[in-house]
XYZ file of C-alpha atoms in Angstrom:
190
model
C 53.885 157.418 -44.471
C 53.126 160.767 -45.903
C 54.541 163.755 -43.979
C 51.169 165.544 -44.109
C 49.426 162.531 -42.693
C 51.987 162.271 -39.871
C 51.511 165.978 -39.010
C 47.751 165.499 -39.089
C 47.945 162.542 -36.689
C 50.312 164.422 -34.381
C 47.979 167.415 -34.361
C 45.221 165.131 -33.051
C 47.170 162.789 -30.740
C 49.230 165.442 -28.913
C 46.217 167.514 -27.747
C 44.348 164.363 -26.673
C 47.339 163.239 -24.611
C 47.733 166.745 -23.155
C 44.054 166.880 -22.158
C 44.255 163.426 -20.620
C 47.358 164.423 -18.622
C 45.631 167.605 -17.415
C 42.619 165.571 -16.274
C 44.919 163.206 -14.386
C 46.632 166.140 -12.671
C 43.306 167.737 -11.776
C 42.053 164.406 -10.434
C 45.171 164.046 -8.322
C 45.208 167.554 -6.821
C 41.428 168.241 -6.803
C 39.863 164.812 -6.260
C 36.227 165.965 -5.987
C 36.250 168.568 -8.771
C 33.897 168.462 -11.722
C 36.761 167.542 -14.040
C 38.093 164.789 -11.824
C 38.099 161.347 -13.385
C 37.533 159.452 -10.129
C 35.493 161.666 -7.782
C 36.681 160.345 -4.457
C 39.209 161.083 -1.754
C 40.884 158.564 0.512
C 40.939 159.974 4.045
C 43.010 158.582 6.892
C 41.705 159.863 10.232
C 43.941 161.269 12.937
C 44.829 158.087 14.819
C 45.006 159.615 18.299
C 41.676 161.410 17.933
C 40.089 158.268 16.443
C 41.319 156.189 19.402
C 39.975 158.698 21.937
C 36.706 158.946 20.048
C 36.292 155.175 19.917
C 37.002 154.909 23.661
C 34.355 157.540 24.451
C 31.871 155.872 22.116
C 32.459 152.438 23.670
C 32.092 153.874 27.186
C 28.778 155.406 26.192
C 27.602 152.138 24.626
C 28.493 150.237 27.801
C 26.520 152.660 29.941
C 23.576 152.202 27.535
C 23.752 148.454 27.858
C 23.639 148.723 31.645
C 20.472 150.801 31.699
C 17.379 148.635 31.430
C 14.433 151.000 31.370
C 11.145 151.831 29.714
C 12.064 155.506 29.623
C 11.199 157.053 26.222
C 14.339 159.203 26.071
C 16.731 156.343 26.770
C 14.920 154.014 24.359
C 15.099 156.661 21.588
C 18.767 157.219 22.316
C 19.491 153.516 22.149
C 17.517 153.037 18.933
C 18.883 155.827 16.821
C 20.826 158.599 18.403
C 24.009 156.674 18.952
C 24.111 155.481 15.318
C 25.152 158.908 14.021
C 28.340 158.717 16.055
C 29.278 155.309 14.688
C 30.824 156.563 11.423
C 33.591 154.499 9.852
C 35.835 157.507 9.264
C 35.685 158.336 12.973
C 36.553 154.974 14.468
C 38.572 153.288 11.768
C 42.316 153.433 11.769
C 42.205 152.597 8.073
C 41.671 154.925 5.157
C 38.068 155.663 4.240
C 36.920 156.705 0.781
C 34.960 159.962 0.644
C 32.758 160.951 -2.265
C 29.553 162.943 -2.727
C 27.398 160.041 -1.506
C 29.451 159.715 1.675
C 28.935 163.395 2.535
C 25.210 163.054 1.790
C 24.926 159.971 3.978
C 26.668 161.633 6.914
C 24.532 164.755 6.511
C 21.295 162.750 6.474
C 22.389 160.902 9.649
C 23.078 164.213 11.377
C 19.738 165.662 10.241
C 17.817 162.618 11.485
C 19.597 162.799 14.833
C 18.843 166.505 15.176
C 15.157 165.889 14.387
C 15.007 163.073 16.918
C 16.561 165.290 19.581
C 14.107 168.062 18.823
C 11.271 165.552 19.211
C 12.696 164.541 22.580
C 13.003 168.182 23.572
C 9.264 168.645 23.368
C 8.154 165.204 24.498
C 9.719 165.200 27.968
C 10.416 167.534 30.838
C 14.068 167.841 31.774
C 15.743 169.535 34.688
C 17.621 172.759 33.962
C 21.052 171.130 33.752
C 19.863 168.437 31.334
C 18.123 171.077 29.193
C 21.386 172.984 28.910
C 23.257 169.869 27.790
C 20.496 169.057 25.325
C 20.676 172.572 23.937
C 24.448 172.309 23.512
C 24.012 168.970 21.787
C 21.402 170.297 19.341
C 23.530 173.364 18.626
C 26.570 171.180 17.935
C 24.538 169.072 15.497
C 23.273 172.194 13.724
C 26.850 173.487 13.344
C 27.971 170.099 12.093
C 25.090 169.947 9.624
C 25.933 173.356 8.190
C 29.620 172.458 7.992
C 28.828 169.223 6.135
C 26.525 171.146 3.797
C 29.349 173.552 2.990
C 31.847 170.727 2.442
C 29.363 168.777 0.354
C 28.650 171.631 -2.042
C 32.253 172.626 -2.604
C 34.017 170.682 -5.316
C 37.030 172.973 -5.573
C 38.880 171.645 -2.541
C 42.427 170.498 -3.067
C 43.725 167.391 -1.302
C 45.160 169.496 1.524
C 41.926 171.432 1.977
C 39.895 168.210 1.994
C 42.205 166.825 4.662
C 41.598 169.928 6.789
C 37.826 169.786 6.208
C 37.635 166.137 7.251
C 39.906 166.649 10.268
C 37.632 169.483 11.365
C 34.561 167.308 10.770
C 36.180 164.621 12.920
C 36.616 167.219 15.684
C 32.972 168.333 15.317
C 31.844 164.759 15.842
C 34.153 164.352 18.820
C 32.803 167.548 20.406
C 29.220 166.523 19.695
C 29.827 163.107 21.241
C 31.083 164.824 24.398
C 27.879 166.903 24.511
C 25.822 163.780 23.951
C 27.657 162.002 26.763
C 27.067 164.962 29.107
C 23.376 165.051 28.202
C 23.015 161.317 28.749
C 24.838 161.404 32.097
C 22.808 164.374 33.281
C 19.556 162.736 32.192
C 20.265 159.360 33.804
C 21.502 160.935 37.035
C 18.557 163.319 37.459
């Protein structure tokens, strides 16, 4: 083989390999970046928080199942409000794959829940204590929605930053579930 031809091939192959290696490194350290080959991140939730969350969620579901009523608020809660809290990354002990669609799906669930709660706010009269819990619940959903929006639009997170973002999102959901539980208890006991 001609030496000029070999140099020519090396001048093409070496940069292609270097670019490919850089893309692999970027994909590994910045899994959701624009240059990432596979735009996804495998998240493993905090096991202790996930177990506590699942226990609280199951307790709330059991109290729902016990209440047989024609009350509009309870029916709306049973039909849709509880669904937002049943996210696989919150209750699964296994790793869950996050990508842009996953963030969008979670955000749309939170938005729908917030809208439903706002509808309930104006469709029924609540005692003062229940109103306060409802307000806390709506505020927690608004904070969560804005946090998800921020996380969804940022593609420069490293693996460590994504882990922190998703751990914080897990805590937002846990806090919101507590507010939801307080609102539900206050409403059913008033």
